[in-house]
mmCIF file of C-alpha atoms in Angstrom:
data_model
loop_
_atom_site.group_PDB
_atom_site.id
_atom_site.type_symbol
_atom_site.label_atom_id
_atom_site.label_comp_id
_atom_site.label_asym_id
_atom_site.label_seq_id
_atom_site.Cartn_x
_atom_site.Cartn_y
_atom_site.Cartn_z
ATOM 1 C CA MET A 1 -21.566 -35.287 25.620
ATOM 2 C CA ASN A 2 -20.152 -31.975 24.353
ATOM 3 C CA ARG A 3 -17.142 -32.475 22.087
ATOM 4 C CA ASN A 4 -15.173 -29.634 23.659
ATOM 5 C CA PHE A 5 -15.585 -31.271 27.036
ATOM 6 C CA LEU A 6 -14.435 -34.616 25.640
ATOM 7 C CA MET A 7 -11.350 -32.974 24.163
ATOM 8 C CA LEU A 8 -10.557 -31.387 27.491
ATOM 9 C CA ILE A 9 -10.823 -34.787 29.175
ATOM 10 C CA LEU A 10 -8.547 -36.181 26.478
ATOM 11 C CA LEU A 11 -5.987 -33.440 27.042
ATOM 12 C CA ILE A 12 -6.028 -34.025 30.794
ATOM 13 C CA PHE A 13 -5.663 -37.776 30.206
ATOM 14 C CA LEU A 14 -2.645 -37.289 27.913
ATOM 15 C CA ILE A 15 -0.949 -34.902 30.324
ATOM 16 C CA GLY A 16 -1.737 -37.254 33.185
ATOM 17 C CA ILE A 17 -0.263 -40.256 31.371
ATOM 18 C CA CYS A 18 2.929 -38.333 30.599
ATOM 19 C CA ALA A 19 3.270 -37.168 34.189
ATOM 20 C CA LEU A 20 2.581 -40.656 35.532
ATOM 21 C CA GLU A 21 5.158 -42.170 33.228
ATOM 22 C CA GLN A 22 7.829 -39.636 34.152
ATOM 23 C CA ILE A 23 7.191 -40.090 37.878
ATOM 24 C CA SER A 24 7.276 -43.890 37.566
ATOM 25 C CA VAL A 25 10.450 -43.880 35.485
ATOM 26 C CA SER A 26 12.272 -41.405 37.756
ATOM 27 C CA LYS A 27 11.275 -43.269 40.885
ATOM 28 C CA ALA A 28 12.132 -46.712 39.477
ATOM 29 C CA LEU A 29 15.499 -45.804 38.014
ATOM 30 C CA GLY A 30 16.387 -43.637 40.997
ATOM 31 C CA THR A 31 15.625 -46.412 43.465
ATOM 32 C CA ILE A 32 17.480 -49.071 41.459
ATOM 33 C CA ASN A 33 20.443 -46.743 41.079
ATOM 34 C CA SER A 34 20.670 -46.012 44.796
ATOM 35 C CA LEU A 35 20.349 -49.708 45.728
ATOM 36 C CA ALA A 36 22.997 -50.665 43.177
ATOM 37 C CA VAL A 37 25.360 -47.934 44.371
ATOM 38 C CA GLN A 38 24.813 -49.125 47.945
ATOM 39 C CA ILE A 39 25.851 -52.636 46.931
ATOM 40 C CA GLN A 40 28.828 -51.236 45.064
ATOM 41 C CA THR A 41 29.944 -49.347 48.167
ATOM 42 C CA SER A 42 29.650 -52.419 50.347
ATOM 43 C CA VAL A 43 31.640 -54.712 47.986
ATOM 44 C CA GLN A 44 34.157 -52.130 46.782
ATOM 45 C CA ASN A 45 37.265 -53.487 48.407
ATOM 46 C CA SER A 46 35.975 -56.948 49.087
ATOM 47 C CA THR A 47 36.490 -60.222 47.256
ATOM 48 C CA GLN A 48 33.856 -61.995 49.344
ATOM 49 C CA ILE A 49 30.522 -61.383 47.765
ATOM 50 C CA ASN A 50 28.697 -64.492 48.897
ATOM 51 C CA THR A 51 28.075 -63.080 52.367
ATOM 52 C CA PRO A 52 24.450 -63.086 53.615
ATOM 53 C CA ASP A 53 24.481 -59.290 53.707
ATOM 54 C CA VAL A 54 25.463 -58.932 50.028
ATOM 55 C CA GLN A 55 23.056 -61.665 48.970
ATOM 56 C CA GLN A 56 20.267 -59.956 50.884
ATOM 57 C CA GLN A 57 21.004 -56.655 49.194
ATOM 58 C CA VAL A 58 21.034 -58.306 45.757
ATOM 59 C CA GLU A 59 17.757 -60.073 46.534
ATOM 60 C CA ASN A 60 16.277 -56.756 47.595
ATOM 61 C CA LEU A 61 17.490 -55.190 44.340
ATOM 62 C CA ASN A 62 15.874 -58.032 42.392
ATOM 63 C CA THR A 63 12.540 -57.731 44.215
ATOM 64 C CA THR A 64 12.532 -53.970 43.795
ATOM 65 C CA TRP A 65 13.288 -54.210 40.069
ATOM 66 C CA ASN A 66 10.565 -56.836 39.544
ATOM 67 C CA HIS A 67 8.085 -54.544 41.269
ATOM 68 C CA TYR A 68 9.018 -51.517 39.157
ATOM 69 C CA GLU A 69 9.245 -53.517 35.952
ATOM 70 C CA ASN A 70 5.594 -54.488 36.316
ATOM 71 C CA ILE A 71 4.701 -50.805 36.405
ATOM 72 C CA LEU A 72 7.121 -49.697 33.688
ATOM 73 C CA CYS A 73 5.760 -52.372 31.318
ATOM 74 C CA PHE A 74 2.697 -50.160 30.878
ATOM 75 C CA PHE A 75 4.883 -47.420 29.436
ATOM 76 C CA SER A 76 7.909 -49.038 27.837
ATOM 77 C CA ASN A 77 8.706 -51.921 25.549
ATOM 78 C CA HIS A 78 9.423 -55.077 27.547
ATOM 79 C CA LYS A 79 12.346 -55.917 25.282
ATOM 80 C CA ASP A 80 14.057 -52.620 26.035
ATOM 81 C CA MET A 81 14.021 -53.285 29.781
ATOM 82 C CA LYS A 82 14.969 -56.934 29.887
ATOM 83 C CA GLU A 83 18.715 -56.221 30.077
ATOM 84 C CA MET A 84 18.348 -54.855 33.577
ATOM 85 C CA GLY A 85 16.564 -57.981 34.795
ATOM 86 C CA ILE A 86 19.122 -60.224 33.105
ATOM 87 C CA GLU A 87 22.070 -58.492 34.780
ATOM 88 C CA ILE A 88 20.430 -58.599 38.191
ATOM 89 C CA GLN A 89 19.819 -62.339 37.794
ATOM 90 C CA ARG A 90 23.464 -62.724 36.860
ATOM 91 C CA MET A 91 24.421 -60.849 40.012
ATOM 92 C CA ILE A 92 22.423 -63.329 42.086
ATOM 93 C CA ILE A 93 24.296 -66.247 40.516
ATOM 94 C CA TYR A 94 27.721 -64.590 40.755
ATOM 95 C CA SER A 95 27.071 -63.724 44.374
ATOM 96 C CA ALA A 96 26.083 -67.317 45.170
ATOM 97 C CA THR A 97 29.237 -68.672 43.460
ATOM 98 C CA ASN A 98 31.484 -65.850 44.726
ATOM 99 C CA GLN A 99 32.599 -64.738 41.243
ATOM 100 C CA HIS A 100 33.495 -61.249 42.402
ATOM 101 C CA GLU A 101 34.935 -59.874 39.114
ATOM 102 C CA GLU A 102 31.870 -60.905 37.148
ATOM 103 C CA PHE A 103 29.626 -59.670 39.950
ATOM 104 C CA LYS A 104 31.180 -56.214 39.901
ATOM 105 C CA ALA A 105 30.958 -56.075 36.091
ATOM 106 C CA SER A 106 27.249 -56.868 36.209
ATOM 107 C CA LEU A 107 26.780 -54.345 38.988
ATOM 108 C CA CYS A 108 28.433 -51.665 36.847
ATOM 109 C CA LEU A 109 26.054 -52.542 34.023
ATOM 110 C CA VAL A 110 23.054 -52.281 36.333
ATOM 111 C CA ILE A 111 24.224 -48.828 37.455
ATOM 112 C CA LEU A 112 24.794 -47.837 33.831
ATOM 113 C CA TYR A 113 21.334 -49.004 32.811
ATOM 114 C CA SER A 114 19.720 -47.153 35.703
ATOM 115 C CA GLU A 115 21.478 -43.978 34.550
ATOM 116 C CA THR A 116 20.766 -44.352 30.826
ATOM 117 C CA PHE A 117 17.370 -46.009 30.560
ATOM 118 C CA ASP A 118 15.773 -42.593 30.926
ATOM 119 C CA HIS A 119 17.066 -41.812 27.433
ATOM 120 C CA PHE A 120 14.236 -43.877 26.006
ATOM 121 C CA MET A 121 11.861 -43.935 28.942
ATOM 122 C CA GLY A 122 9.886 -40.944 30.116
ATOM 123 C CA ILE A 123 10.484 -37.471 28.748
ATOM 124 C CA SER A 124 13.698 -37.427 26.784
ATOM 125 C CA PHE A 125 14.651 -34.862 24.204
ATOM 126 C CA GLN A 126 17.293 -37.206 22.763
ATOM 127 C CA ASN A 127 14.470 -39.521 21.822
ATOM 128 C CA ILE A 128 12.448 -37.012 19.872
ATOM 129 C CA PHE A 129 14.793 -36.851 16.872
ATOM 130 C CA MET B 1 -3.117 -65.302 22.045
ATOM 131 C CA ILE B 2 -5.726 -63.969 24.390
ATOM 132 C CA THR B 3 -3.634 -60.816 24.806
ATOM 133 C CA ILE B 4 -3.767 -60.235 21.055
ATOM 134 C CA ILE B 5 -7.531 -60.811 21.022
ATOM 135 C CA ILE B 6 -8.128 -58.371 23.873
ATOM 136 C CA ARG B 7 -5.840 -55.771 22.292
ATOM 137 C CA ALA B 8 -7.545 -56.161 18.913
ATOM 138 C CA ILE B 9 -10.951 -55.563 20.536
ATOM 139 C CA LEU B 10 -9.590 -52.621 22.491
ATOM 140 C CA VAL B 11 -8.080 -51.034 19.374
ATOM 141 C CA TYR B 12 -11.267 -51.611 17.383
ATOM 142 C CA VAL B 13 -13.421 -49.946 20.039
ATOM 143 C CA LEU B 14 -10.914 -47.114 20.293
ATOM 144 C CA LEU B 15 -10.968 -46.570 16.532
ATOM 145 C CA LEU B 16 -14.764 -46.427 16.537
ATOM 146 C CA PHE B 17 -14.570 -43.835 19.301
ATOM 147 C CA VAL B 18 -11.851 -41.894 17.433
ATOM 148 C CA PHE B 19 -13.793 -41.710 14.160
ATOM 149 C CA ARG B 20 -16.970 -40.715 15.996
ATOM 150 C CA LEU B 21 -15.046 -37.966 17.746
ATOM 151 C CA MET B 22 -13.621 -36.676 14.482
ATOM 152 C CA GLY B 23 -17.086 -36.370 12.976
ATOM 153 C CA LYS B 24 -18.692 -37.340 9.692
ATOM 154 C CA ARG B 25 -16.150 -35.447 7.596
ATOM 155 C CA GLN B 26 -13.773 -38.385 7.898
ATOM 156 C CA LEU B 27 -16.264 -40.629 6.200
ATOM 157 C CA ALA B 28 -17.059 -38.266 3.359
ATOM 158 C CA GLN B 29 -14.651 -36.117 1.352
ATOM 159 C CA MET B 30 -11.430 -35.481 3.211
ATOM 160 C CA GLN B 31 -9.236 -32.423 3.451
ATOM 161 C CA PRO B 32 -5.470 -33.036 3.142
ATOM 162 C CA PHE B 33 -4.877 -32.904 6.913
ATOM 163 C CA GLU B 34 -7.710 -35.368 7.445
ATOM 164 C CA PHE B 35 -6.310 -37.708 4.807
ATOM 165 C CA VAL B 36 -2.916 -37.665 6.541
ATOM 166 C CA LEU B 37 -4.597 -38.417 9.828
ATOM 167 C CA THR B 38 -6.510 -41.381 8.413
ATOM 168 C CA LEU B 39 -3.332 -42.868 6.951
ATOM 169 C CA ILE B 40 -1.450 -42.560 10.225
ATOM 170 C CA ILE B 41 -4.322 -43.858 12.336
ATOM 171 C CA ALA B 42 -4.453 -47.092 10.348
ATOM 172 C CA ASP B 43 -0.771 -47.693 11.012
ATOM 173 C CA LEU B 44 -0.898 -46.750 14.673
ATOM 174 C CA ALA B 45 -3.799 -49.074 15.310
ATOM 175 C CA THR B 46 -1.757 -52.107 14.292
ATOM 176 C CA ILE B 47 1.148 -51.397 16.667
ATOM 177 C CA PRO B 48 -0.354 -52.834 19.860
ATOM 178 C CA MET B 49 -2.090 -55.627 17.956
ATOM 179 C CA ALA B 50 0.949 -56.945 16.116
ATOM 180 C CA GLU B 51 3.613 -56.785 18.830
ATOM 181 C CA ILE B 52 2.816 -57.996 22.340
ATOM 182 C CA SER B 53 6.042 -56.656 23.857
ATOM 183 C CA VAL B 54 4.934 -53.146 22.934
ATOM 184 C CA PRO B 55 2.634 -51.654 25.588
ATOM 185 C CA ALA B 56 -0.929 -50.958 24.424
ATOM 186 C CA LEU B 57 -0.413 -47.339 25.456
ATOM 187 C CA HIS B 58 2.100 -46.973 22.603
ATOM 188 C CA GLY B 59 -0.815 -47.308 20.186
ATOM 189 C CA ILE B 60 -3.532 -45.641 22.237
ATOM 190 C CA VAL B 61 -1.682 -42.466 23.233
ATOM 191 C CA PRO B 62 -0.570 -41.422 19.716
ATOM 192 C CA LEU B 63 -4.077 -42.148 18.402
ATOM 193 C CA LEU B 64 -5.667 -39.926 21.011
ATOM 194 C CA THR B 65 -3.000 -37.271 20.482
ATOM 195 C CA LEU B 66 -3.821 -37.161 16.783
ATOM 196 C CA VAL B 67 -7.541 -36.870 17.556
ATOM 197 C CA LEU B 68 -6.758 -33.899 19.779
ATOM 198 C CA MET B 69 -4.547 -32.368 17.065
ATOM 199 C CA HIS B 70 -7.319 -32.846 14.510
ATOM 200 C CA PHE B 71 -9.791 -31.159 16.826
ATOM 201 C CA ILE B 72 -7.485 -28.180 17.385
ATOM 202 C CA ILE B 73 -6.747 -27.805 13.667
ATOM 203 C CA THR B 74 -10.434 -28.011 12.791
ATOM 204 C CA ILE B 75 -11.260 -25.315 15.344
ATOM 205 C CA LEU B 76 -8.442 -23.074 14.076
ATOM 206 C CA ALA B 77 -9.494 -23.639 10.460
ATOM 207 C CA THR B 78 -13.050 -22.638 11.375
ATOM 208 C CA LYS B 79 -11.967 -19.520 13.260
ATOM 209 C CA SER B 80 -9.276 -18.303 10.847
ATOM 210 C CA GLN B 81 -9.607 -18.123 7.058
ATOM 211 C CA LYS B 82 -5.859 -17.578 6.724
ATOM 212 C CA PHE B 83 -5.105 -20.727 8.685
ATOM 213 C CA SER B 84 -7.708 -22.647 6.704
ATOM 214 C CA LYS B 85 -6.050 -21.534 3.470
ATOM 215 C CA ILE B 86 -2.637 -22.672 4.717
ATOM 216 C CA ILE B 87 -3.905 -26.073 5.839
ATOM 217 C CA SER B 88 -6.444 -26.883 3.147
ATOM 218 C CA GLY B 89 -5.595 -24.570 0.277
ATOM 219 C CA LYS B 90 -8.353 -22.894 -1.697
ATOM 220 C CA PRO B 91 -10.651 -23.966 -4.524
ATOM 221 C CA ILE B 92 -9.171 -23.243 -7.953
ATOM 222 C CA ILE B 93 -11.087 -22.619 -11.168
ATOM 223 C CA VAL B 94 -9.581 -24.782 -13.881
ATOM 224 C CA VAL B 95 -12.211 -24.268 -16.578
ATOM 225 C CA ASN B 96 -13.764 -20.861 -17.155
ATOM 226 C CA SER B 97 -15.759 -19.150 -19.887
ATOM 227 C CA LYS B 98 -12.631 -18.974 -22.059
ATOM 228 C CA GLY B 99 -11.835 -22.691 -21.682
ATOM 229 C CA ILE B 100 -9.202 -24.636 -19.713
ATOM 230 C CA ASP B 101 -6.957 -22.497 -17.514
ATOM 231 C CA TYR B 102 -3.597 -24.082 -18.332
ATOM 232 C CA THR B 103 -1.730 -22.157 -15.597
ATOM 233 C CA ALA B 104 -4.160 -23.402 -12.976
ATOM 234 C CA LEU B 105 -3.730 -26.977 -14.211
ATOM 235 C CA LYS B 106 0.041 -26.654 -13.956
ATOM 236 C CA THR B 107 -0.239 -25.243 -10.407
ATOM 237 C CA LEU B 108 -2.355 -28.200 -9.378
ATOM 238 C CA ASN B 109 -0.174 -30.697 -11.233
ATOM 239 C CA ILE B 110 -3.197 -32.079 -13.048
ATOM 240 C CA SER B 111 -3.098 -33.245 -16.638
ATOM 241 C CA VAL B 112 -5.827 -32.509 -19.166
ATOM 242 C CA SER B 113 -6.746 -36.229 -19.113
ATOM 243 C CA ASP B 114 -7.195 -36.091 -15.328
ATOM 244 C CA LEU B 115 -9.415 -33.042 -15.701
ATOM 245 C CA LEU B 116 -11.563 -34.673 -18.382
ATOM 246 C CA GLU B 117 -11.912 -37.779 -16.237
ATOM 247 C CA ALA B 118 -13.094 -35.672 -13.289
ATOM 248 C CA VAL B 119 -15.531 -33.753 -15.475
ATOM 249 C CA ARG B 120 -16.953 -37.027 -16.830
ATOM 250 C CA SER B 121 -17.395 -38.253 -13.230
ATOM 251 C CA SER B 122 -19.560 -35.185 -12.665
ATOM 252 C CA GLY B 123 -21.785 -36.319 -15.528
ATOM 253 C CA TYR B 124 -20.545 -34.081 -18.350
ATOM 254 C CA PHE B 125 -18.909 -35.801 -21.287
ATOM 255 C CA SER B 126 -17.886 -32.759 -23.252
ATOM 256 C CA LEU B 127 -16.168 -29.538 -22.267
ATOM 257 C CA GLU B 128 -18.711 -27.778 -24.508
ATOM 258 C CA GLU B 129 -21.256 -28.334 -21.699
ATOM 259 C CA VAL B 130 -19.028 -26.875 -18.974
ATOM 260 C CA LEU B 131 -19.047 -23.205 -18.002
ATOM 261 C CA TYR B 132 -16.887 -23.536 -14.900
ATOM 262 C CA ALA B 133 -15.003 -26.422 -13.348
ATOM 263 C CA ILE B 134 -13.526 -25.971 -9.881
ATOM 264 C CA VAL B 135 -11.010 -28.184 -8.148
ATOM 265 C CA GLU B 136 -12.072 -28.135 -4.508
ATOM 266 C CA THR B 137 -9.700 -28.309 -1.538
ATOM 267 C CA ASN B 138 -10.415 -32.006 -1.062
ATOM 268 C CA GLY B 139 -9.400 -32.753 -4.652
ATOM 269 C CA THR B 140 -12.852 -33.281 -6.131
ATOM 270 C CA VAL B 141 -13.992 -31.376 -9.194
ATOM 271 C CA THR B 142 -17.342 -29.609 -9.221
ATOM 272 C CA VAL B 143 -18.874 -28.479 -12.485
ATOM 273 C CA MET B 144 -21.221 -25.649 -13.307
ATOM 274 C CA PRO B 145 -22.792 -26.384 -16.693
ATOM 275 C CA LYS B 146 -23.696 -23.817 -19.319
ATOM 276 C CA ALA B 147 -27.293 -22.627 -19.023
ATOM 277 C CA GLN B 148 -28.360 -24.315 -22.245
ATOM 278 C CA LYS B 149 -26.824 -27.611 -21.139
ATOM 279 C CA SER B 150 -28.037 -27.653 -17.541
ATOM 280 C CA PRO B 151 -30.832 -30.064 -16.487
ATOM 281 C CA VAL B 152 -34.352 -28.750 -16.889
ATOM 282 C CA SER B 153 -36.172 -27.837 -13.684
ATOM 283 C CA ASN B 154 -39.869 -27.428 -12.838
ATOM 284 C CA GLU B 155 -39.286 -23.695 -12.784
ATOM 285 C CA ASP B 156 -38.035 -23.795 -16.408
ATOM 286 C CA LEU B 157 -41.170 -25.659 -17.453
ATOM 287 C CA LYS B 158 -43.327 -23.358 -15.313
ATOM 288 C CA ILE B 159 -44.724 -26.302 -13.389
ATOM 289 C CA GLU B 160 -46.072 -25.536 -9.918
ATOM 290 C CA LYS B 161 -45.344 -28.297 -7.446
ATOM 291 C CA GLN B 162 -46.129 -28.545 -3.760
ATOM 292 C CA GLU B 163 -43.067 -28.717 -1.536
ATOM 293 C CA SER B 164 -42.345 -32.236 -0.393
ATOM 294 C CA SER B 165 -41.295 -32.864 3.160
ATOM 295 C CA LEU B 166 -38.716 -34.989 4.888
ATOM 296 C CA PRO B 167 -40.179 -38.304 6.022
ATOM 297 C CA VAL B 168 -39.499 -39.327 9.603
ATOM 298 C CA MET B 169 -38.865 -42.985 10.416
ATOM 299 C CA ILE B 170 -41.223 -44.037 13.171
ATOM 300 C CA ILE B 171 -40.798 -47.819 13.108
ATOM 301 C CA GLU B 172 -37.576 -49.483 12.072
ATOM 302 C CA ASP B 173 -37.145 -53.224 11.907
ATOM 303 C CA GLY B 174 -39.941 -53.989 14.344
ATOM 304 C CA LYS B 175 -39.197 -51.298 16.928
ATOM 305 C CA TYR B 176 -40.472 -47.788 17.552
ATOM 306 C CA ASN B 177 -37.820 -45.095 17.162
ATOM 307 C CA THR B 178 -38.434 -43.184 20.394
ATOM 308 C CA ASP B 179 -36.245 -40.224 19.365
ATOM 309 C CA ASN B 180 -38.223 -39.721 16.158
ATOM 310 C CA LEU B 181 -41.553 -40.040 17.979
ATOM 311 C CA LYS B 182 -40.633 -36.798 19.749
ATOM 312 C CA VAL B 183 -40.269 -35.070 16.352
ATOM 313 C CA VAL B 184 -43.864 -35.726 15.271
ATOM 314 C CA THR B 185 -47.136 -34.444 16.697
ATOM 315 C CA LYS B 186 -48.688 -37.933 16.754
ATOM 316 C CA THR B 187 -48.391 -40.402 19.594
ATOM 317 C CA LYS B 188 -47.410 -44.060 19.683
ATOM 318 C CA GLU B 189 -51.084 -44.961 20.131
ATOM 319 C CA PHE B 190 -51.908 -43.182 16.845
ATOM 320 C CA PHE B 191 -49.444 -45.408 14.997
ATOM 321 C CA ASP B 192 -50.680 -48.496 16.875
ATOM 322 C CA ASP B 193 -54.146 -47.667 15.506
ATOM 323 C CA ILE B 194 -52.728 -47.331 11.980
ATOM 324 C CA LEU B 195 -51.166 -50.789 12.334
ATOM 325 C CA LYS B 196 -54.449 -52.241 13.626
ATOM 326 C CA THR B 197 -56.356 -50.683 10.727
ATOM 327 C CA ASN B 198 -53.922 -52.374 8.345
ATOM 328 C CA ASN B 199 -54.289 -55.787 10.049
ATOM 329 C CA ILE B 200 -50.862 -55.722 11.605
ATOM 330 C CA LYS B 201 -51.047 -57.323 15.041
ATOM 331 C CA LYS B 202 -47.603 -56.562 16.405
ATOM 332 C CA VAL B 203 -45.136 -53.746 15.793
ATOM 333 C CA SER B 204 -42.398 -56.396 15.499
ATOM 334 C CA ASP B 205 -44.016 -57.461 12.196
ATOM 335 C CA VAL B 206 -43.282 -54.052 10.661
ATOM 336 C CA LEU B 207 -40.112 -53.526 8.624
ATOM 337 C CA ILE B 208 -40.517 -49.779 8.182
ATOM 338 C CA LEU B 209 -43.043 -47.031 8.819
ATOM 339 C CA THR B 210 -42.328 -43.423 7.886
ATOM 340 C CA ILE B 211 -44.539 -40.355 8.010
ATOM 341 C CA ASP B 212 -44.035 -36.951 6.438
ATOM 342 C CA ASN B 213 -45.395 -33.506 7.259
ATOM 343 C CA THR B 214 -48.574 -33.988 5.213
ATOM 344 C CA GLY B 215 -49.436 -37.283 6.922
ATOM 345 C CA SER B 216 -48.325 -39.497 4.037
ATOM 346 C CA ILE B 217 -47.332 -42.849 5.552
ATOM 347 C CA TYR B 218 -45.029 -45.393 3.951
ATOM 348 C CA LEU B 219 -45.656 -48.766 5.560
ATOM 349 C CA GLN B 220 -44.100 -52.125 4.864
ATOM 350 C CA LYS B 221 -44.485 -55.375 6.761
ATOM 351 C CA LYS B 222 -41.593 -57.814 6.811
ATOM 352 C CA ASP B 223 -41.834 -60.125 3.777
ATOM 353 C CA ALA B 224 -44.727 -58.150 2.312
ATOM 354 C CA PRO B 225 -45.111 -55.381 -0.278
ATOM 355 C CA SER B 226 -45.107 -51.771 0.827
ATOM 356 C CA LYS B 227 -48.104 -49.461 0.837
ATOM 357 C CA VAL B 228 -48.628 -45.721 0.964
ATOM 358 C CA ILE B 229 -51.401 -44.289 3.129
ATOM 359 C CA ASN B 230 -52.364 -40.652 2.608
ATOM 360 C CA LEU B 231 -53.987 -39.220 5.706
ATOM 361 C CA ASN B 232 -53.910 -35.599 4.448
ATOM 362 C CA LEU B 233 -52.990 -34.097 7.754
ATOM 363 C CA ASP B 234 -51.289 -30.826 8.453
ATOM 364 C CA LYS B 235 -47.957 -30.144 10.214
ATOM 365 C CA VAL B 236 -47.319 -33.642 11.450
ATOM 366 C CA CYS B 237 -43.600 -33.035 11.909
ATOM 367 C CA LYS B 238 -42.192 -30.572 14.383
ATOM 368 C CA TYR B 239 -38.974 -29.811 12.438
ATOM 369 C CA GLU B 240 -38.806 -26.624 10.345
#
């Protein structure tokens, strides 16, 4: 096979991988952020977080994150992403035991992670230097 | 553990592919940019093998990126002399007809001992024998000896010799080389007849059979001495 052709394939592959990563990261973090903000809105002025509605939303957040984590593991270090999963698991427990202060703290962390993980995932100029 | 095994195999295959892509230059004398590349590649290859939490792509993508960079730099170096000079430098004469060029040595940061060592590696043990010594861009030293000290050739002795030709391997380790059969004017049946004439029943018994342009055959059975058969043919090989 002609070397020039192989190099072209290589270039297309590299561009494709970068594009795929950026799309996956944007979609994952965007979705998690919107779900987390939705939960935040619904529990804002409430001290009852063990309602079926809140628990369902948290479960949905967990399922969604697990789904995206499986995809993001192809592009990012597992260790870098584990914090998100840990906080979501904490939210599940806090919701079940109605620890609303701790729940809201974890929720804030989840929102923070969803807003800042793109500093080391996907295309990030901060990460170059 | 199985993840590490699979990643190690994957990286090994990828490295084979990478070095094939970069061409034979990597395996011979390297230019500075090629040397840098080889150093980095070795390190990058270990990333996905050593750490399971790191995605395999974190090793594969930089490797492939460097291959692409190497390809682009090689193309640019071929197309532009200026670029080639920037990337690889230029050969520098360190010994000339007047002796050692001290300024050139200083520029290259080479000591006289280093120079003598390189000259000895080229087969010349005294600077008396050397007319020119050149430090090439890949760091090797090539030597042009003085006329009186250079090896004697057939031309010097006025000996006429017939040009030899490049032998083509027809059978290797018991199998016909089908690519090389296309390079000669003789068919597989011709070589089967040669084997029969030499009491060789099967081609799998043959270790090596080569033929050159004049029909001189080098034949060796496995676990047997070699023999040379001169058929005195003309233009057996199709290469020029």
